[in-house]
Structure formats: C-alpha cells, structure tokens
PDB file of C-alpha atoms in Angstrom:
ATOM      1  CA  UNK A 173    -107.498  93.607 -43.630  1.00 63.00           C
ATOM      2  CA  UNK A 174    -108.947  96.749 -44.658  1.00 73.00           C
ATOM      3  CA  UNK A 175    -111.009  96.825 -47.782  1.00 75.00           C
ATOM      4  CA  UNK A 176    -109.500  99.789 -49.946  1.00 75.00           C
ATOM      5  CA  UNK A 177    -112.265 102.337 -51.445  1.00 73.00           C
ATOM      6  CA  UNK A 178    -110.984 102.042 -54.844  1.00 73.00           C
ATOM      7  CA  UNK A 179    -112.279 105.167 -57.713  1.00 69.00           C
ATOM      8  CA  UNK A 180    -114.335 103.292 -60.863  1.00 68.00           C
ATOM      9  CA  UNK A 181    -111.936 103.614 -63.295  1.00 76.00           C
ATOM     10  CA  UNK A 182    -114.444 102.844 -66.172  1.00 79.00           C
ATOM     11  CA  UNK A 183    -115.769 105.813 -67.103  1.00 73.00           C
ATOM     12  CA  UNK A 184    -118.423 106.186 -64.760  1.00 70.00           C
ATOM     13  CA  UNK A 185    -120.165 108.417 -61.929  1.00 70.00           C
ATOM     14  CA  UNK A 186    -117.542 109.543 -59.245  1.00 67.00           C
ATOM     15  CA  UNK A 187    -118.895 108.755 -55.913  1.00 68.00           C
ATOM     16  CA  UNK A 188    -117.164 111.372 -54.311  1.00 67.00           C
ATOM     17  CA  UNK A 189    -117.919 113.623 -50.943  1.00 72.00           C
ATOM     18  CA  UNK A 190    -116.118 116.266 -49.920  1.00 76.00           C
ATOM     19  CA  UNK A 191    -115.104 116.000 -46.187  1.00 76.00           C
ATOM     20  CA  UNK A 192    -116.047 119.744 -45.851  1.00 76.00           C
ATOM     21  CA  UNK A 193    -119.235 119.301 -46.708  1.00 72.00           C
ATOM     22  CA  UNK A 194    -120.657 118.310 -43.540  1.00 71.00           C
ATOM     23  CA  UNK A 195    -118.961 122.063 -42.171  1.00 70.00           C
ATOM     24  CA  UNK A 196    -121.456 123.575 -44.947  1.00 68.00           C
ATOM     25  CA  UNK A 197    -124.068 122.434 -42.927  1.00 66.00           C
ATOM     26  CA  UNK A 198    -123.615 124.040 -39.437  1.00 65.00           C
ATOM     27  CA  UNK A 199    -124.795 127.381 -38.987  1.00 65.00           C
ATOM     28  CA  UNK A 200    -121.610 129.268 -37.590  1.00 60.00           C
ATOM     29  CA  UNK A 201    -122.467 133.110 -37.598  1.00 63.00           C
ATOM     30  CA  UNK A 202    -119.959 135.646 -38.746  1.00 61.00           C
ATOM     31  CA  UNK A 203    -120.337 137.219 -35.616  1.00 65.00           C
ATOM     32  CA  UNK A 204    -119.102 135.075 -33.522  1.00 61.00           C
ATOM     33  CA  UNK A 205    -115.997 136.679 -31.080  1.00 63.00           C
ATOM     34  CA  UNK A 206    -112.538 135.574 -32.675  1.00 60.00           C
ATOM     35  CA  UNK A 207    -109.816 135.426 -29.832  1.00 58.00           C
ATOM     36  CA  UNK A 208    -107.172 138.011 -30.207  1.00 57.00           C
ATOM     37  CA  UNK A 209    -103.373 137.971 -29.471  1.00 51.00           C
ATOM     38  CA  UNK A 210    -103.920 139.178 -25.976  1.00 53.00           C
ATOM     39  CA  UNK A 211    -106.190 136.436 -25.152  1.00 53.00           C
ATOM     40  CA  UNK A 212    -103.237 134.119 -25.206  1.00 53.00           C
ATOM     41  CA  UNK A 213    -101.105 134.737 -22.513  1.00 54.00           C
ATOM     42  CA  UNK A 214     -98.191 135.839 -24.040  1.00 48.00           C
ATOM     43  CA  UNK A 215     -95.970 137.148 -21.231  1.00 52.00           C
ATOM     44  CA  UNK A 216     -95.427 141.036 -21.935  1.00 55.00           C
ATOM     45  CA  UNK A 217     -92.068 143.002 -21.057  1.00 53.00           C
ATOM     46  CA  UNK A 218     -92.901 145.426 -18.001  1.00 53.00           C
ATOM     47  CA  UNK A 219     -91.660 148.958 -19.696  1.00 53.00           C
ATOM     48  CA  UNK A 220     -89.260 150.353 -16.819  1.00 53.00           C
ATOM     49  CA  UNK A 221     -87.459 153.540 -16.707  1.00 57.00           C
ATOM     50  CA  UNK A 222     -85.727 154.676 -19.462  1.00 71.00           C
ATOM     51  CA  UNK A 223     -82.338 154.378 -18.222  1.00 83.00           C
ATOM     52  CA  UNK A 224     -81.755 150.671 -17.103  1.00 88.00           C
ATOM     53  CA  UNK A 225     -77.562 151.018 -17.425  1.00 91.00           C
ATOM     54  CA  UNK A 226     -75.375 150.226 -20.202  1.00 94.00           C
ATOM     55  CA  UNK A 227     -75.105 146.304 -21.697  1.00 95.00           C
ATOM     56  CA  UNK A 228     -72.405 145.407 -24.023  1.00 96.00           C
ATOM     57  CA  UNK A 229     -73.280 143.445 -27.092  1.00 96.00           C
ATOM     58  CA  UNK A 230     -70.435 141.003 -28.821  1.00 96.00           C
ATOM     59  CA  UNK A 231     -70.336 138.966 -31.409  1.00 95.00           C
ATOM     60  CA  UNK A 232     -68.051 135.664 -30.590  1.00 93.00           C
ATOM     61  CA  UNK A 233     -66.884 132.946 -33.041  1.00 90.00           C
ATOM     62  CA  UNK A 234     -64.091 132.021 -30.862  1.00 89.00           C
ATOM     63  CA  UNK A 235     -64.564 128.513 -29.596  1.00 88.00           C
ATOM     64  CA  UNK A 236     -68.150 127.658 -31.013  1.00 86.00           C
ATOM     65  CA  UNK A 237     -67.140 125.430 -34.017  1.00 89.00           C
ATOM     66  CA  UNK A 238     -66.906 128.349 -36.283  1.00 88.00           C
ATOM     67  CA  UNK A 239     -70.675 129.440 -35.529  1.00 93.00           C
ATOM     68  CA  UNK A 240     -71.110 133.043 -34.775  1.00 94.00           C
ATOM     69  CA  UNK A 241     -73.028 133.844 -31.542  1.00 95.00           C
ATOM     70  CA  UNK A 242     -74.526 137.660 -30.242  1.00 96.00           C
ATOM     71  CA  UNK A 243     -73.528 137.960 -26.803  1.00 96.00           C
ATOM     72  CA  UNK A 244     -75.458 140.345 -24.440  1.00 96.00           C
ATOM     73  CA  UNK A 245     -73.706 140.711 -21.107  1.00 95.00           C
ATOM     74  CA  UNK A 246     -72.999 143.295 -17.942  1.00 94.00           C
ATOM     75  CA  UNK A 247     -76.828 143.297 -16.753  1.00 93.00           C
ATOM     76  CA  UNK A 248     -76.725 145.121 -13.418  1.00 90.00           C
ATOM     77  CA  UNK A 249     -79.847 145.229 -11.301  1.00 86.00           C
ATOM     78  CA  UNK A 250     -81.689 142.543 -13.278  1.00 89.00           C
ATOM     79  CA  UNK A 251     -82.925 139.236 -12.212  1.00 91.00           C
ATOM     80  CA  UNK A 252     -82.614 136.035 -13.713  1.00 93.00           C
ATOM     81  CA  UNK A 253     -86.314 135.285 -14.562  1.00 93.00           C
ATOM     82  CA  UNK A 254     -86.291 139.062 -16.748  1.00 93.00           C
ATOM     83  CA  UNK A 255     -83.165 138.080 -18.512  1.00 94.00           C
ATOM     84  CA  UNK A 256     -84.926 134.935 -19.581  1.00 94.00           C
ATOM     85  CA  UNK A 257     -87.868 136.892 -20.561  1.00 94.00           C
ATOM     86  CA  UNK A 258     -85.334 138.856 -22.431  1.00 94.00           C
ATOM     87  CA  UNK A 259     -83.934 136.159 -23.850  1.00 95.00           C
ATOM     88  CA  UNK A 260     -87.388 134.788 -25.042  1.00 96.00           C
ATOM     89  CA  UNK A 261     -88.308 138.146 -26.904  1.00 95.00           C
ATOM     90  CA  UNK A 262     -85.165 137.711 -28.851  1.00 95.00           C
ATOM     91  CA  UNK A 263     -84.946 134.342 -29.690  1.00 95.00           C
ATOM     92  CA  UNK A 264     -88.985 134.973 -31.208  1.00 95.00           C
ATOM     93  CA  UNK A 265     -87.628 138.600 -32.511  1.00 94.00           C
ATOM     94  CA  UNK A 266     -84.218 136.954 -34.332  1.00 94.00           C
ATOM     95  CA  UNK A 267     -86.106 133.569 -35.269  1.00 95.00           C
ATOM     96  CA  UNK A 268     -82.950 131.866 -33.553  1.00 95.00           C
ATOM     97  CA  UNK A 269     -82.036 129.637 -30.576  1.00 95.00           C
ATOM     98  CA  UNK A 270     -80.806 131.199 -27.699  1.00 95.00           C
ATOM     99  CA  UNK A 271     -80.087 130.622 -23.979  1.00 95.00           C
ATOM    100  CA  UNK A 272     -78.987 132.562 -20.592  1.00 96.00           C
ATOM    101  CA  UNK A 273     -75.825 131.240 -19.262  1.00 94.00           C
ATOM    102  CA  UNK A 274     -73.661 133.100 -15.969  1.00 92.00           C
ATOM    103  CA  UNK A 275     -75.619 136.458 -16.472  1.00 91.00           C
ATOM    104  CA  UNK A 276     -75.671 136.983 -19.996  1.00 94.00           C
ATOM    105  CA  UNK A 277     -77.631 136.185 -22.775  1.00 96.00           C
ATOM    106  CA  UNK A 278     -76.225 134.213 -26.023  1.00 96.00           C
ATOM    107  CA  UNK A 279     -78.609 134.916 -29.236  1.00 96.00           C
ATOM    108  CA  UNK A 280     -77.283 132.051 -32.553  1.00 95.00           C
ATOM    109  CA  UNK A 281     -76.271 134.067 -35.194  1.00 94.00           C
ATOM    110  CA  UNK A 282     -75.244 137.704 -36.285  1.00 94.00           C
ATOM    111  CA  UNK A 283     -78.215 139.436 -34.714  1.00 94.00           C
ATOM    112  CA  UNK A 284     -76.352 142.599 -33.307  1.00 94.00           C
ATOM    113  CA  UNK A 285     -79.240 145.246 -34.522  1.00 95.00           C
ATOM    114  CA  UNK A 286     -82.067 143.122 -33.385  1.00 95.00           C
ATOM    115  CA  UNK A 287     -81.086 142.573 -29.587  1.00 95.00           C
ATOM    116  CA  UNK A 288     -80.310 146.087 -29.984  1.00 95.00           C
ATOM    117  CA  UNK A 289     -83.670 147.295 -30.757  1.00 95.00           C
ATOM    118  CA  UNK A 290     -85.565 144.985 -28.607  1.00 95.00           C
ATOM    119  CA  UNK A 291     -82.933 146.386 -25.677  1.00 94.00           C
ATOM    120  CA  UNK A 292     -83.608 149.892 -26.195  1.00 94.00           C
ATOM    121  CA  UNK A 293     -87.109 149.139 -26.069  1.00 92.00           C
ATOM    122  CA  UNK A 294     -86.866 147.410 -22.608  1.00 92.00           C
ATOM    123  CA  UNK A 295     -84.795 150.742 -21.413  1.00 92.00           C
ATOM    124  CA  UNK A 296     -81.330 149.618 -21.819  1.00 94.00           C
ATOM    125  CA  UNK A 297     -77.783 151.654 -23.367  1.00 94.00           C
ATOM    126  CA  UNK A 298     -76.717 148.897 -25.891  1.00 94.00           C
ATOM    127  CA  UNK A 299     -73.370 149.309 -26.724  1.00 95.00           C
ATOM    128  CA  UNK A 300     -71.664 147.466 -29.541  1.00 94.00           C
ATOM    129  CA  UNK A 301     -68.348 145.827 -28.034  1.00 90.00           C
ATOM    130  CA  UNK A 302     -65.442 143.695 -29.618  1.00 78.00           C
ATOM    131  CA  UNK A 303     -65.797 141.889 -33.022  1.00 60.00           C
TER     132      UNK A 303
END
C-alpha cells in the first residue's frame, strides 16, 4: 500500500512545496515566439465570387422528436468536401451539432441568422424558406 503524506495537525511547521515552484526556476524569456491561430491549420473558406446562386434556408420540426433543425439546401455547383467545410464553419459558428446528408446541410437548433451570415460571407443568396 501506499503510505499517505498526511499534514501535522498539531500546530506545527507546514512542510509544504508548491508544485510550481520548480517552473520559478527555469529561465523562460518573455520573448520567446507564441504560436498564433494561423499556425494551426485551421482549414480556411476559399472566398469565391460573389454570386455563388441562391440556397434556401428552413427550419424543420417535422419528424425530429420535436427538436428544431436549420436546414440549408439547393447547393448548385458545389462539391461535397466544401459543403462539409461549410458545414464545419457552422457547427463552430452556432456552437451546435450538425451534419451533411443528400446535398444539404442540417445545423441543431434555430440558427437561421447565423448560417445566414456565414453564407453570405462564402458568396451565397440565402433565402429564408418555409417555417
């Protein structure tokens, strides 16, 4: 068994050391290059032209156990790897789950204005269709 480091509980000296202490000791210099943002890899959105077409954006409940989803569909001229790039953005942007099924994208949640602001930024029309 492990002996337990117990505290003396009778009034004496704490022997105590703080774990950060040894971190006191090395000589890191404020100058040292802190990685930024970019550094990371984060996959970027390639800006394209300004008019990519027109993509509706609904808002279903119908069928989902009561859950409300945002719906982005009628992509033309748009691979499947940039709609899941898409997709990505949003889910980060809306703090939400998300997935690309049969062409579109479904966003969890109400997130109408988001998706439309990060769709407008990639060159789409949003439009705001149904429910």
């Amino acid at each position: 068994m492990k002996d337990k480091k117990r505290l003396p509980t009778d009034g004496g000296p704490i022997k105590w050391v703080s774990p950060f202490a040894s971190l006191k000791q090395t000589e890191l210099s404020p100058t040292s290059p802190a990685r930024s943002v970019a550094d990371q890899g984060v996959p970027e959105l390639v800006v394209h032209k300004k008019n990519r077409g027109r993509v509706d954006i609904i808002r279903q409940t119908a069928h989902r156990g009561g859950k409300t989803v945002t719906v982005v569909t009628g992509f033309v001229g748009i691979g499947q790897a940039e709609k899941a790039l898409l997709a990505k953005r949003m889910q980060k942007v809306c703090g939400s789950g998300g997935t690309v099924k049969e062409g579109r994208i479904e966003i969890q949640g109400d997130q109408r204005e988001s998706v439309a602001r990060i769709l407008i930024e990639a060159g789409f029309r949003p439009v705001f269709a149904g429910g």
